Amino acid sequence: MRPPPSDWSLWCHRPAGGPTVRPRSVAHSLRVTSVRTAVLCTRTEGGDPLPPPPRRMASSPAMNGPVAKRSEHMQLRGDERGEVLLDALLDGRSAPGLAARAAAGLDVPEQGRYAVVVLRRGAPAGQVMDADGLRFFRRVRADGELVVVALGDRDPAGLATLMARWCPGPGGIGPVADGLAGLGTARRLAEVALLTCQPNEEGIVRLEERMPAALVVSQPELAARLVADVFGPLLALDPADRALLVRTLDAWLECGGSAGRAAGRLYCHRNTVLNRLRRLEQLTSRSLSRPRELVEMMLALDAFRLSASPP
C-alpha cells in the first residue's frame, strides 16, 4: 500500500515502541459531508481504537484580556463618534450623510421619531435611563442640558411626566422631529418652550401647551411694547396693588372665566374678584368680555410675567 501523504499525520499515530498505525482506507479515514466537514476515523486496521488526536491549545485569560480591551475601546470610540455627530445635528448642521452616520453610530433609525428636551442650566437632574420603550441620549452643555429621546411609536404627550421622574425642571420639549435631520429645529423650539417657564416655575412643559406665550417670548421687542401699551397705567401702581390685580386676572383666566372659582383660589368673596376685574378694565381701557381685547390682555399678561425670566 502507498504510504499516506504527510498531511494525514493527524489521522496516523505511532504508539510508543510499536508500528505505525494507519487508517483502514481513505474512505474510512475521511467522511466528507456536503459542507466539506472531515470526520476522523476512530479505529485501526485491526479494529483497535486510535489514540485521541492532540487537542487545540485553549486561549488563556491573559490572551483574551487585550483583545477584549481593544474591542471595548473600539465600541467606546464608536459611541463617541455617534455623540459628536449627534451634537452636530442638534446644532442644526447639515451635510451629506451626516444623519445616516449618526444613526449608525448610535444604533437608531435615521427616519425615526425623536423629541428634544432642553433643561435650564442649574436644574437638578438625576440619571436619565431608558424606560417605557424609549431611548434617551443626554448631552451636557455649558448653557444647559439636552436630552434626545427616541420615541419609536410612543405618544410624546406623556414624555413630560416621564422626564419629571429624573428632573423637576424647568424644562421645555419641542415638537416631534421626523428623522435625525430635524433635531436642530426641535432643539430650537424646545428652547422657546423653556423660555415660557416663569423664574420660579418647575416642571417640564411642551411647546404645544404654551403657544401664546411662545409667540410672546419669540419677539421680545414686540412683547415689551405690548406690555407698555396694554398695562401702562397698571405699571404705575404700587407694586403690591399691581401684583394683586395681576394675580386676580391670572386666577380668573385659569378658572375659565369663573369669578366664583377664582374667589375660592384667592380666598376671597366672588364680588371682590369682580370688583378687581372691573378696576383692571378701567386701567387698561379694555373689556374682558370682548374677545379681541381679551386676547390682548392675555398676551400682555404672559409678556409681563415672563419679562423677569432669566435668559
PDB file of C-alpha atoms in Angstrom:
ATOM      1  CA  MET A   1       0.000   0.000   0.000  1.00  0.00           C
ATOM      2  CA  ARG A   2       1.272   3.502  -0.876  1.00  0.00           C
ATOM      3  CA  PRO A   3       2.344   5.404   2.249  1.00  0.00           C
ATOM      4  CA  PRO A   4      -0.100   8.079   3.313  1.00  0.00           C
ATOM      5  CA  PRO A   5       0.614  11.699   2.484  1.00  0.00           C
ATOM      6  CA  SER A   6       2.243  13.860   5.100  1.00  0.00           C
ATOM      7  CA  ASP A   7      -0.957  15.838   5.677  1.00  0.00           C
ATOM      8  CA  TRP A   8      -2.576  12.633   7.015  1.00  0.00           C
ATOM      9  CA  SER A   9      -0.427  12.943  10.104  1.00  0.00           C
ATOM     10  CA  LEU A  10      -3.422  13.898  12.214  1.00  0.00           C
ATOM     11  CA  TRP A  11      -5.011  10.538  11.478  1.00  0.00           C
ATOM     12  CA  CYS A  12      -1.814   8.422  11.679  1.00  0.00           C
ATOM     13  CA  HIS A  13      -0.200   7.827  15.054  1.00  0.00           C
ATOM     14  CA  ARG A  14       2.826   5.835  16.134  1.00  0.00           C
ATOM     15  CA  PRO A  15       2.274   4.351  19.607  1.00  0.00           C
ATOM     16  CA  ALA A  16       5.428   4.240  21.714  1.00  0.00           C
ATOM     17  CA  GLY A  17       7.556   1.264  20.670  1.00  0.00           C
ATOM     18  CA  GLY A  18       5.025  -0.005  18.111  1.00  0.00           C
ATOM     19  CA  PRO A  19       4.423   0.112  14.357  1.00  0.00           C
ATOM     20  CA  THR A  20       2.784   2.980  12.557  1.00  0.00           C
ATOM     21  CA  VAL A  21      -0.982   2.809  12.791  1.00  0.00           C
ATOM     22  CA  ARG A  22      -2.755   3.734   9.545  1.00  0.00           C
ATOM     23  CA  PRO A  23      -6.419   4.035   8.762  1.00  0.00           C
ATOM     24  CA  ARG A  24      -8.032   1.078   7.011  1.00  0.00           C
ATOM     25  CA  SER A  25      -8.753   3.166   3.963  1.00  0.00           C
ATOM     26  CA  VAL A  26      -9.204   6.707   2.809  1.00  0.00           C
ATOM     27  CA  ALA A  27     -12.948   6.114   2.660  1.00  0.00           C
ATOM     28  CA  HIS A  28     -12.993   5.245   6.340  1.00  0.00           C
ATOM     29  CA  SER A  29     -10.486   7.851   7.408  1.00  0.00           C
ATOM     30  CA  LEU A  30     -12.247  10.835   5.831  1.00  0.00           C
ATOM     31  CA  ARG A  31     -16.000  11.034   5.597  1.00  0.00           C
ATOM     32  CA  VAL A  32     -16.796  14.289   3.853  1.00  0.00           C
ATOM     33  CA  THR A  33     -20.239  15.813   4.308  1.00  0.00           C
ATOM     34  CA  SER A  34     -21.994  18.191   1.946  1.00  0.00           C
ATOM     35  CA  VAL A  35     -20.291  21.124   3.662  1.00  0.00           C
ATOM     36  CA  ARG A  36     -16.823  19.505   3.357  1.00  0.00           C
ATOM     37  CA  THR A  37     -16.539  18.540   7.011  1.00  0.00           C
ATOM     38  CA  ALA A  38     -13.968  15.785   7.610  1.00  0.00           C
ATOM     39  CA  VAL A  39     -14.779  13.120  10.194  1.00  0.00           C
ATOM     40  CA  LEU A  40     -11.879  11.282  11.800  1.00  0.00           C
ATOM     41  CA  CYS A  41     -11.798   7.523  11.731  1.00  0.00           C
ATOM     42  CA  THR A  42     -11.565   6.059  15.201  1.00  0.00           C
ATOM     43  CA  ARG A  43     -10.226   2.552  14.679  1.00  0.00           C
ATOM     44  CA  THR A  44      -7.102   0.972  13.237  1.00  0.00           C
ATOM     45  CA  GLU A  45      -6.810  -1.694  10.631  1.00  0.00           C
ATOM     46  CA  GLY A  46      -7.030  -4.362  13.304  1.00  0.00           C
ATOM     47  CA  GLY A  47     -10.073  -2.822  14.930  1.00  0.00           C
ATOM     48  CA  ASP A  48      -8.229  -1.261  17.840  1.00  0.00           C
ATOM     49  CA  PRO A  49      -9.218   2.269  18.857  1.00  0.00           C
ATOM     50  CA  LEU A  50      -6.925   5.085  17.802  1.00  0.00           C
ATOM     51  CA  PRO A  51      -5.402   7.405  20.364  1.00  0.00           C
ATOM     52  CA  PRO A  52      -7.257  10.699  20.520  1.00  0.00           C
ATOM     53  CA  PRO A  53      -5.855  13.486  18.333  1.00  0.00           C
ATOM     54  CA  PRO A  54      -3.996  16.289  20.084  1.00  0.00           C
ATOM     55  CA  ARG A  55      -6.253  18.955  21.498  1.00  0.00           C
ATOM     56  CA  ARG A  56      -6.121  22.597  20.424  1.00  0.00           C
ATOM     57  CA  MET A  57      -4.498  24.826  22.973  1.00  0.00           C
ATOM     58  CA  ALA A  58      -7.116  26.837  24.776  1.00  0.00           C
ATOM     59  CA  SER A  59      -6.612  30.568  24.885  1.00  0.00           C
ATOM     60  CA  SER A  60      -5.719  31.907  28.290  1.00  0.00           C
ATOM     61  CA  PRO A  61      -7.357  34.855  30.054  1.00  0.00           C
ATOM     62  CA  ALA A  62      -4.096  36.717  29.635  1.00  0.00           C
ATOM     63  CA  MET A  63      -4.501  36.399  25.850  1.00  0.00           C
ATOM     64  CA  ASN A  64      -8.195  37.291  25.907  1.00  0.00           C
ATOM     65  CA  GLY A  65      -7.672  40.374  28.074  1.00  0.00           C
ATOM     66  CA  PRO A  66      -6.010  42.637  25.487  1.00  0.00           C
ATOM     67  CA  VAL A  67      -8.449  41.512  22.781  1.00  0.00           C
ATOM     68  CA  ALA A  68     -11.442  42.269  24.993  1.00  0.00           C
ATOM     69  CA  LYS A  69      -9.999  45.635  25.923  1.00  0.00           C
ATOM     70  CA  ARG A  70      -9.380  46.526  22.277  1.00  0.00           C
ATOM     71  CA  SER A  71     -12.952  45.529  21.403  1.00  0.00           C
ATOM     72  CA  GLU A  72     -14.331  47.597  24.278  1.00  0.00           C
ATOM     73  CA  HIS A  73     -12.165  50.539  23.267  1.00  0.00           C
ATOM     74  CA  MET A  74     -13.417  50.329  19.681  1.00  0.00           C
ATOM     75  CA  GLN A  75     -17.016  50.248  20.942  1.00  0.00           C
ATOM     76  CA  LEU A  76     -16.404  53.328  23.105  1.00  0.00           C
ATOM     77  CA  ARG A  77     -14.839  55.167  20.190  1.00  0.00           C
ATOM     78  CA  GLY A  78     -17.847  54.288  18.043  1.00  0.00           C
ATOM     79  CA  ASP A  79     -20.197  55.645  20.711  1.00  0.00           C
ATOM     80  CA  GLU A  80     -18.154  58.825  20.994  1.00  0.00           C
ATOM     81  CA  ARG A  81     -18.281  59.371  17.228  1.00  0.00           C
ATOM     82  CA  GLY A  82     -22.052  58.926  17.326  1.00  0.00           C
ATOM     83  CA  GLU A  83     -22.352  61.503  20.114  1.00  0.00           C
ATOM     84  CA  VAL A  84     -20.200  64.010  18.208  1.00  0.00           C
ATOM     85  CA  LEU A  85     -22.444  63.603  15.169  1.00  0.00           C
ATOM     86  CA  LEU A  86     -25.498  63.953  17.395  1.00  0.00           C
ATOM     87  CA  ASP A  87     -24.151  67.270  18.699  1.00  0.00           C
ATOM     88  CA  ALA A  88     -23.698  68.458  15.125  1.00  0.00           C
ATOM     89  CA  LEU A  89     -27.327  67.611  14.315  1.00  0.00           C
ATOM     90  CA  LEU A  90     -28.558  69.374  17.459  1.00  0.00           C
ATOM     91  CA  ASP A  91     -26.647  72.477  16.362  1.00  0.00           C
ATOM     92  CA  GLY A  92     -28.582  72.430  13.100  1.00  0.00           C
ATOM     93  CA  ARG A  93     -25.691  71.422  10.880  1.00  0.00           C
ATOM     94  CA  SER A  94     -26.428  69.668   7.621  1.00  0.00           C
ATOM     95  CA  ALA A  95     -24.028  67.669   5.476  1.00  0.00           C
ATOM     96  CA  PRO A  96     -24.490  64.741   3.093  1.00  0.00           C
ATOM     97  CA  GLY A  97     -24.697  61.510   5.059  1.00  0.00           C
ATOM     98  CA  LEU A  98     -24.468  63.217   8.476  1.00  0.00           C
ATOM     99  CA  ALA A  99     -27.784  61.848   9.779  1.00  0.00           C
ATOM    100  CA  ALA A 100     -27.030  58.387   8.392  1.00  0.00           C
ATOM    101  CA  ARG A 101     -23.627  58.251  10.119  1.00  0.00           C
ATOM    102  CA  ALA A 102     -25.141  59.401  13.395  1.00  0.00           C
ATOM    103  CA  ALA A 103     -27.843  56.748  13.128  1.00  0.00           C
ATOM    104  CA  ALA A 104     -25.237  54.039  12.563  1.00  0.00           C
ATOM    105  CA  GLY A 105     -23.060  55.272  15.428  1.00  0.00           C
ATOM    106  CA  LEU A 106     -25.957  55.444  17.902  1.00  0.00           C
ATOM    107  CA  ASP A 107     -27.778  52.344  16.608  1.00  0.00           C
ATOM    108  CA  VAL A 108     -31.034  54.222  15.997  1.00  0.00           C
ATOM    109  CA  PRO A 109     -33.165  54.651  12.848  1.00  0.00           C
ATOM    110  CA  GLU A 110     -32.335  57.674  10.717  1.00  0.00           C
ATOM    111  CA  GLN A 111     -36.004  58.347   9.924  1.00  0.00           C
ATOM    112  CA  GLY A 112     -37.395  57.592  13.390  1.00  0.00           C
ATOM    113  CA  ARG A 113     -39.438  59.887  15.637  1.00  0.00           C
ATOM    114  CA  TYR A 114     -37.438  61.994  18.094  1.00  0.00           C
ATOM    115  CA  ALA A 115     -38.093  64.634  20.743  1.00  0.00           C
ATOM    116  CA  VAL A 116     -35.613  67.085  22.255  1.00  0.00           C
ATOM    117  CA  VAL A 117     -35.822  68.205  25.900  1.00  0.00           C
ATOM    118  CA  VAL A 118     -33.929  71.337  26.985  1.00  0.00           C
ATOM    119  CA  LEU A 119     -33.248  71.752  30.709  1.00  0.00           C
ATOM    120  CA  ARG A 120     -32.323  75.110  32.210  1.00  0.00           C
ATOM    121  CA  ARG A 121     -28.780  75.495  33.474  1.00  0.00           C
ATOM    122  CA  GLY A 122     -28.605  74.568  37.143  1.00  0.00           C
ATOM    123  CA  ALA A 123     -31.767  72.450  37.070  1.00  0.00           C
ATOM    124  CA  PRO A 124     -31.189  69.355  39.239  1.00  0.00           C
ATOM    125  CA  ALA A 125     -31.208  66.225  37.095  1.00  0.00           C
ATOM    126  CA  GLY A 126     -30.812  62.583  38.024  1.00  0.00           C
ATOM    127  CA  GLN A 127     -29.634  59.698  35.894  1.00  0.00           C
ATOM    128  CA  VAL A 128     -31.767  59.515  32.768  1.00  0.00           C
ATOM    129  CA  MET A 129     -32.241  55.864  31.799  1.00  0.00           C
ATOM    130  CA  ASP A 130     -34.054  54.067  29.007  1.00  0.00           C
ATOM    131  CA  ALA A 131     -37.602  53.341  30.112  1.00  0.00           C
ATOM    132  CA  ASP A 132     -41.067  52.557  28.798  1.00  0.00           C
ATOM    133  CA  GLY A 133     -39.760  51.609  25.365  1.00  0.00           C
ATOM    134  CA  LEU A 134     -37.904  54.935  24.942  1.00  0.00           C
ATOM    135  CA  ARG A 135     -34.183  55.582  24.491  1.00  0.00           C
ATOM    136  CA  PHE A 136     -32.505  58.674  25.950  1.00  0.00           C
ATOM    137  CA  PHE A 137     -29.292  60.398  24.841  1.00  0.00           C
ATOM    138  CA  ARG A 138     -28.091  63.010  27.328  1.00  0.00           C
ATOM    139  CA  ARG A 139     -25.808  65.869  26.263  1.00  0.00           C
ATOM    140  CA  VAL A 140     -24.489  68.289  28.895  1.00  0.00           C
ATOM    141  CA  ARG A 141     -23.523  71.763  27.720  1.00  0.00           C
ATOM    142  CA  ALA A 142     -22.279  74.958  29.318  1.00  0.00           C
ATOM    143  CA  ASP A 143     -25.657  76.719  28.949  1.00  0.00           C
ATOM    144  CA  GLY A 144     -27.850  73.803  29.969  1.00  0.00           C
ATOM    145  CA  GLU A 145     -28.599  70.204  29.200  1.00  0.00           C
ATOM    146  CA  LEU A 146     -30.150  68.487  26.203  1.00  0.00           C
ATOM    147  CA  VAL A 147     -31.880  65.118  26.166  1.00  0.00           C
ATOM    148  CA  VAL A 148     -32.699  63.477  22.839  1.00  0.00           C
ATOM    149  CA  VAL A 149     -35.461  60.895  23.126  1.00  0.00           C
ATOM    150  CA  ALA A 150     -36.010  58.162  20.538  1.00  0.00           C
ATOM    151  CA  LEU A 151     -39.781  57.835  20.729  1.00  0.00           C
ATOM    152  CA  GLY A 152     -40.409  54.908  18.410  1.00  0.00           C
ATOM    153  CA  ASP A 153     -44.185  54.698  18.080  1.00  0.00           C
ATOM    154  CA  ARG A 154     -44.868  56.156  21.531  1.00  0.00           C
ATOM    155  CA  ASP A 155     -47.114  59.167  22.158  1.00  0.00           C
ATOM    156  CA  PRO A 156     -44.967  62.175  23.182  1.00  0.00           C
ATOM    157  CA  ALA A 157     -47.776  63.524  25.402  1.00  0.00           C
ATOM    158  CA  GLY A 158     -46.538  61.541  28.410  1.00  0.00           C
ATOM    159  CA  LEU A 159     -42.879  62.490  27.949  1.00  0.00           C
ATOM    160  CA  ALA A 160     -43.076  65.491  30.295  1.00  0.00           C
ATOM    161  CA  THR A 161     -44.369  63.328  33.131  1.00  0.00           C
ATOM    162  CA  LEU A 162     -41.725  60.686  32.448  1.00  0.00           C
ATOM    163  CA  MET A 163     -38.906  63.248  32.416  1.00  0.00           C
ATOM    164  CA  ALA A 164     -40.139  64.689  35.716  1.00  0.00           C
ATOM    165  CA  ARG A 165     -39.045  61.424  37.393  1.00  0.00           C
ATOM    166  CA  TRP A 166     -35.412  62.463  36.885  1.00  0.00           C
ATOM    167  CA  CYS A 167     -35.632  66.251  36.728  1.00  0.00           C
ATOM    168  CA  PRO A 168     -38.177  68.570  38.375  1.00  0.00           C
ATOM    169  CA  GLY A 169     -37.396  71.219  35.796  1.00  0.00           C
ATOM    170  CA  PRO A 170     -37.783  73.713  34.471  1.00  0.00           C
ATOM    171  CA  GLY A 171     -37.501  72.265  31.011  1.00  0.00           C
ATOM    172  CA  GLY A 172     -39.022  72.547  27.569  1.00  0.00           C
ATOM    173  CA  ILE A 173     -39.968  69.931  24.966  1.00  0.00           C
ATOM    174  CA  GLY A 174     -40.091  70.800  21.280  1.00  0.00           C
ATOM    175  CA  PRO A 175     -42.298  69.233  18.603  1.00  0.00           C
ATOM    176  CA  VAL A 176     -41.591  65.714  17.362  1.00  0.00           C
ATOM    177  CA  ALA A 177     -38.856  65.552  14.726  1.00  0.00           C
ATOM    178  CA  ASP A 178     -39.458  63.070  11.915  1.00  0.00           C
ATOM    179  CA  GLY A 179     -35.868  61.963  11.499  1.00  0.00           C
ATOM    180  CA  LEU A 180     -32.461  62.856  12.908  1.00  0.00           C
ATOM    181  CA  ALA A 181     -32.063  65.667  10.390  1.00  0.00           C
ATOM    182  CA  GLY A 182     -34.820  67.604  12.176  1.00  0.00           C
ATOM    183  CA  LEU A 183     -33.135  67.648  15.603  1.00  0.00           C
ATOM    184  CA  GLY A 184     -31.808  71.182  15.133  1.00  0.00           C
ATOM    185  CA  THR A 185     -35.283  72.656  14.674  1.00  0.00           C
ATOM    186  CA  ALA A 186     -36.675  70.535  17.526  1.00  0.00           C
ATOM    187  CA  ARG A 187     -33.932  71.815  19.860  1.00  0.00           C
ATOM    188  CA  ARG A 188     -34.529  75.458  18.932  1.00  0.00           C
ATOM    189  CA  LEU A 189     -38.281  75.181  19.557  1.00  0.00           C
ATOM    190  CA  ALA A 190     -37.661  73.295  22.808  1.00  0.00           C
ATOM    191  CA  GLU A 191     -35.598  76.289  23.949  1.00  0.00           C
ATOM    192  CA  VAL A 192     -38.563  78.543  23.134  1.00  0.00           C
ATOM    193  CA  ALA A 193     -40.793  76.289  25.243  1.00  0.00           C
ATOM    194  CA  LEU A 194     -38.310  76.598  28.109  1.00  0.00           C
ATOM    195  CA  LEU A 195     -38.436  80.407  27.865  1.00  0.00           C
ATOM    196  CA  THR A 196     -42.165  80.273  28.615  1.00  0.00           C
ATOM    197  CA  CYS A 197     -41.410  78.990  32.130  1.00  0.00           C
ATOM    198  CA  GLN A 198     -41.546  81.642  34.833  1.00  0.00           C
ATOM    199  CA  PRO A 199     -38.474  82.313  37.015  1.00  0.00           C
ATOM    200  CA  ASN A 200     -39.509  80.057  39.893  1.00  0.00           C
ATOM    201  CA  GLU A 201     -41.584  77.585  37.903  1.00  0.00           C
ATOM    202  CA  GLU A 202     -40.859  73.866  37.979  1.00  0.00           C
ATOM    203  CA  GLY A 203     -41.957  71.139  35.613  1.00  0.00           C
ATOM    204  CA  ILE A 204     -41.324  70.127  32.022  1.00  0.00           C
ATOM    205  CA  VAL A 205     -43.574  71.923  29.522  1.00  0.00           C
ATOM    206  CA  ARG A 206     -44.420  71.117  25.918  1.00  0.00           C
ATOM    207  CA  LEU A 207     -44.383  73.796  23.235  1.00  0.00           C
ATOM    208  CA  GLU A 208     -47.868  72.781  22.090  1.00  0.00           C
ATOM    209  CA  GLU A 209     -49.223  73.737  25.522  1.00  0.00           C
ATOM    210  CA  ARG A 210     -47.560  77.184  25.556  1.00  0.00           C
ATOM    211  CA  MET A 211     -48.150  78.550  22.061  1.00  0.00           C
ATOM    212  CA  PRO A 212     -49.412  82.068  23.029  1.00  0.00           C
ATOM    213  CA  ALA A 213     -46.549  82.541  25.497  1.00  0.00           C
ATOM    214  CA  ALA A 214     -44.109  81.132  22.927  1.00  0.00           C
ATOM    215  CA  LEU A 215     -45.203  83.774  20.437  1.00  0.00           C
ATOM    216  CA  VAL A 216     -44.545  86.459  23.059  1.00  0.00           C
ATOM    217  CA  VAL A 217     -41.060  85.291  24.087  1.00  0.00           C
ATOM    218  CA  SER A 218     -40.054  84.808  20.451  1.00  0.00           C
ATOM    219  CA  GLN A 219     -40.486  88.556  19.877  1.00  0.00           C
ATOM    220  CA  PRO A 220     -39.117  90.295  22.993  1.00  0.00           C
ATOM    221  CA  GLU A 221     -39.178  93.774  21.472  1.00  0.00           C
ATOM    222  CA  LEU A 222     -42.827  93.484  20.474  1.00  0.00           C
ATOM    223  CA  ALA A 223     -43.627  91.879  23.834  1.00  0.00           C
ATOM    224  CA  ALA A 224     -42.188  94.876  25.682  1.00  0.00           C
ATOM    225  CA  ARG A 225     -44.263  97.268  23.572  1.00  0.00           C
ATOM    226  CA  LEU A 226     -47.376  95.160  24.182  1.00  0.00           C
ATOM    227  CA  VAL A 227     -46.900  95.365  27.958  1.00  0.00           C
ATOM    228  CA  ALA A 228     -46.347  99.110  27.817  1.00  0.00           C
ATOM    229  CA  ASP A 229     -49.396  99.657  25.598  1.00  0.00           C
ATOM    230  CA  VAL A 230     -51.872  97.407  27.446  1.00  0.00           C
ATOM    231  CA  PHE A 231     -50.592  97.532  31.028  1.00  0.00           C
ATOM    232  CA  GLY A 232     -49.112 101.051  31.012  1.00  0.00           C
ATOM    233  CA  PRO A 233     -51.379 102.564  33.712  1.00  0.00           C
ATOM    234  CA  LEU A 234     -51.202  99.317  35.683  1.00  0.00           C
ATOM    235  CA  LEU A 235     -47.405  99.553  35.852  1.00  0.00           C
ATOM    236  CA  ALA A 236     -47.683 102.934  37.543  1.00  0.00           C
ATOM    237  CA  LEU A 237     -49.482 101.464  40.568  1.00  0.00           C
ATOM    238  CA  ASP A 238     -47.896 100.495  43.857  1.00  0.00           C
ATOM    239  CA  PRO A 239     -46.152  97.115  43.399  1.00  0.00           C
ATOM    240  CA  ALA A 240     -48.401  95.380  45.959  1.00  0.00           C
ATOM    241  CA  ASP A 241     -51.574  96.778  44.373  1.00  0.00           C
ATOM    242  CA  ARG A 242     -50.356  95.878  40.891  1.00  0.00           C
ATOM    243  CA  ALA A 243     -49.467  92.322  41.968  1.00  0.00           C
ATOM    244  CA  LEU A 244     -52.947  91.871  43.471  1.00  0.00           C
ATOM    245  CA  LEU A 245     -54.718  92.840  40.230  1.00  0.00           C
ATOM    246  CA  VAL A 246     -52.388  90.709  38.078  1.00  0.00           C
ATOM    247  CA  ARG A 247     -52.864  87.704  40.368  1.00  0.00           C
ATOM    248  CA  THR A 248     -56.656  88.134  40.199  1.00  0.00           C
ATOM    249  CA  LEU A 249     -56.647  88.265  36.389  1.00  0.00           C
ATOM    250  CA  ASP A 250     -54.404  85.202  36.228  1.00  0.00           C
ATOM    251  CA  ALA A 251     -56.660  83.210  38.587  1.00  0.00           C
ATOM    252  CA  TRP A 252     -59.781  84.235  36.654  1.00  0.00           C
ATOM    253  CA  LEU A 253     -58.237  83.053  33.363  1.00  0.00           C
ATOM    254  CA  GLU A 254     -57.004  79.777  34.901  1.00  0.00           C
ATOM    255  CA  CYS A 255     -60.534  79.129  36.211  1.00  0.00           C
ATOM    256  CA  GLY A 256     -62.089  79.529  32.772  1.00  0.00           C
ATOM    257  CA  GLY A 257     -63.582  82.960  33.461  1.00  0.00           C
ATOM    258  CA  SER A 258     -65.436  81.822  36.586  1.00  0.00           C
ATOM    259  CA  ALA A 259     -65.401  84.510  39.305  1.00  0.00           C
ATOM    260  CA  GLY A 260     -66.680  82.026  41.895  1.00  0.00           C
ATOM    261  CA  ARG A 261     -63.875  79.501  41.283  1.00  0.00           C
ATOM    262  CA  ALA A 262     -61.293  82.273  41.176  1.00  0.00           C
ATOM    263  CA  ALA A 263     -62.584  83.550  44.537  1.00  0.00           C
ATOM    264  CA  GLY A 264     -62.053  80.082  46.016  1.00  0.00           C
ATOM    265  CA  ARG A 265     -58.497  80.012  44.748  1.00  0.00           C
ATOM    266  CA  LEU A 266     -57.766  83.533  46.041  1.00  0.00           C
ATOM    267  CA  TYR A 267     -59.571  83.016  49.378  1.00  0.00           C
ATOM    268  CA  CYS A 268     -61.866  85.989  48.907  1.00  0.00           C
ATOM    269  CA  HIS A 269     -65.503  86.717  48.019  1.00  0.00           C
ATOM    270  CA  ARG A 270     -66.799  86.419  44.459  1.00  0.00           C
ATOM    271  CA  ASN A 271     -67.775  90.113  44.407  1.00  0.00           C
ATOM    272  CA  THR A 272     -64.207  91.021  45.390  1.00  0.00           C
ATOM    273  CA  VAL A 273     -62.952  89.260  42.261  1.00  0.00           C
ATOM    274  CA  LEU A 274     -65.490  91.069  40.083  1.00  0.00           C
ATOM    275  CA  ASN A 275     -64.572  94.450  41.565  1.00  0.00           C
ATOM    276  CA  ARG A 276     -60.874  93.873  40.904  1.00  0.00           C
ATOM    277  CA  LEU A 277     -61.574  92.852  37.305  1.00  0.00           C
ATOM    278  CA  ARG A 278     -63.660  95.980  36.709  1.00  0.00           C
ATOM    279  CA  ARG A 279     -60.839  98.131  38.039  1.00  0.00           C
ATOM    280  CA  LEU A 280     -58.428  96.341  35.725  1.00  0.00           C
ATOM    281  CA  GLU A 281     -60.690  97.053  32.758  1.00  0.00           C
ATOM    282  CA  GLN A 282     -60.762 100.728  33.652  1.00  0.00           C
ATOM    283  CA  LEU A 283     -56.976 100.941  33.946  1.00  0.00           C
ATOM    284  CA  THR A 284     -56.315  99.178  30.629  1.00  0.00           C
ATOM    285  CA  SER A 285     -59.269 100.628  28.698  1.00  0.00           C
ATOM    286  CA  ARG A 286     -60.118  97.111  27.578  1.00  0.00           C
ATOM    287  CA  SER A 287     -63.105  94.871  28.236  1.00  0.00           C
ATOM    288  CA  LEU A 288     -62.681  91.237  29.264  1.00  0.00           C
ATOM    289  CA  SER A 289     -65.982  90.430  27.567  1.00  0.00           C
ATOM    290  CA  ARG A 290     -64.691  91.381  24.099  1.00  0.00           C
ATOM    291  CA  PRO A 291     -62.678  88.516  22.530  1.00  0.00           C
ATOM    292  CA  ARG A 292     -60.055  90.627  20.743  1.00  0.00           C
ATOM    293  CA  GLU A 293     -59.364  92.783  23.773  1.00  0.00           C
ATOM    294  CA  LEU A 294     -59.295  89.678  25.967  1.00  0.00           C
ATOM    295  CA  VAL A 295     -56.595  88.184  23.713  1.00  0.00           C
ATOM    296  CA  GLU A 296     -54.531  91.365  24.090  1.00  0.00           C
ATOM    297  CA  MET A 297     -54.892  91.167  27.853  1.00  0.00           C
ATOM    298  CA  MET A 298     -53.837  87.522  27.888  1.00  0.00           C
ATOM    299  CA  LEU A 299     -50.752  88.104  25.717  1.00  0.00           C
ATOM    300  CA  ALA A 300     -49.788  91.157  27.737  1.00  0.00           C
ATOM    301  CA  LEU A 301     -50.141  89.143  30.937  1.00  0.00           C
ATOM    302  CA  ASP A 302     -47.815  86.436  29.560  1.00  0.00           C
ATOM    303  CA  ALA A 303     -45.283  89.049  28.477  1.00  0.00           C
ATOM    304  CA  PHE A 304     -45.453  90.787  31.871  1.00  0.00           C
ATOM    305  CA  ARG A 305     -44.957  87.556  33.851  1.00  0.00           C
ATOM    306  CA  LEU A 306     -42.074  86.395  31.669  1.00  0.00           C
ATOM    307  CA  SER A 307     -40.291  89.733  31.472  1.00  0.00           C
ATOM    308  CA  ALA A 308     -38.235  88.872  34.566  1.00  0.00           C
ATOM    309  CA  SER A 309     -37.339  85.351  33.352  1.00  0.00           C
ATOM    310  CA  PRO A 310     -33.636  84.552  33.213  1.00  0.00           C
ATOM    311  CA  PRO A 311     -32.174  84.008  29.742  1.00  0.00           C
TER     312      PRO A 311
END
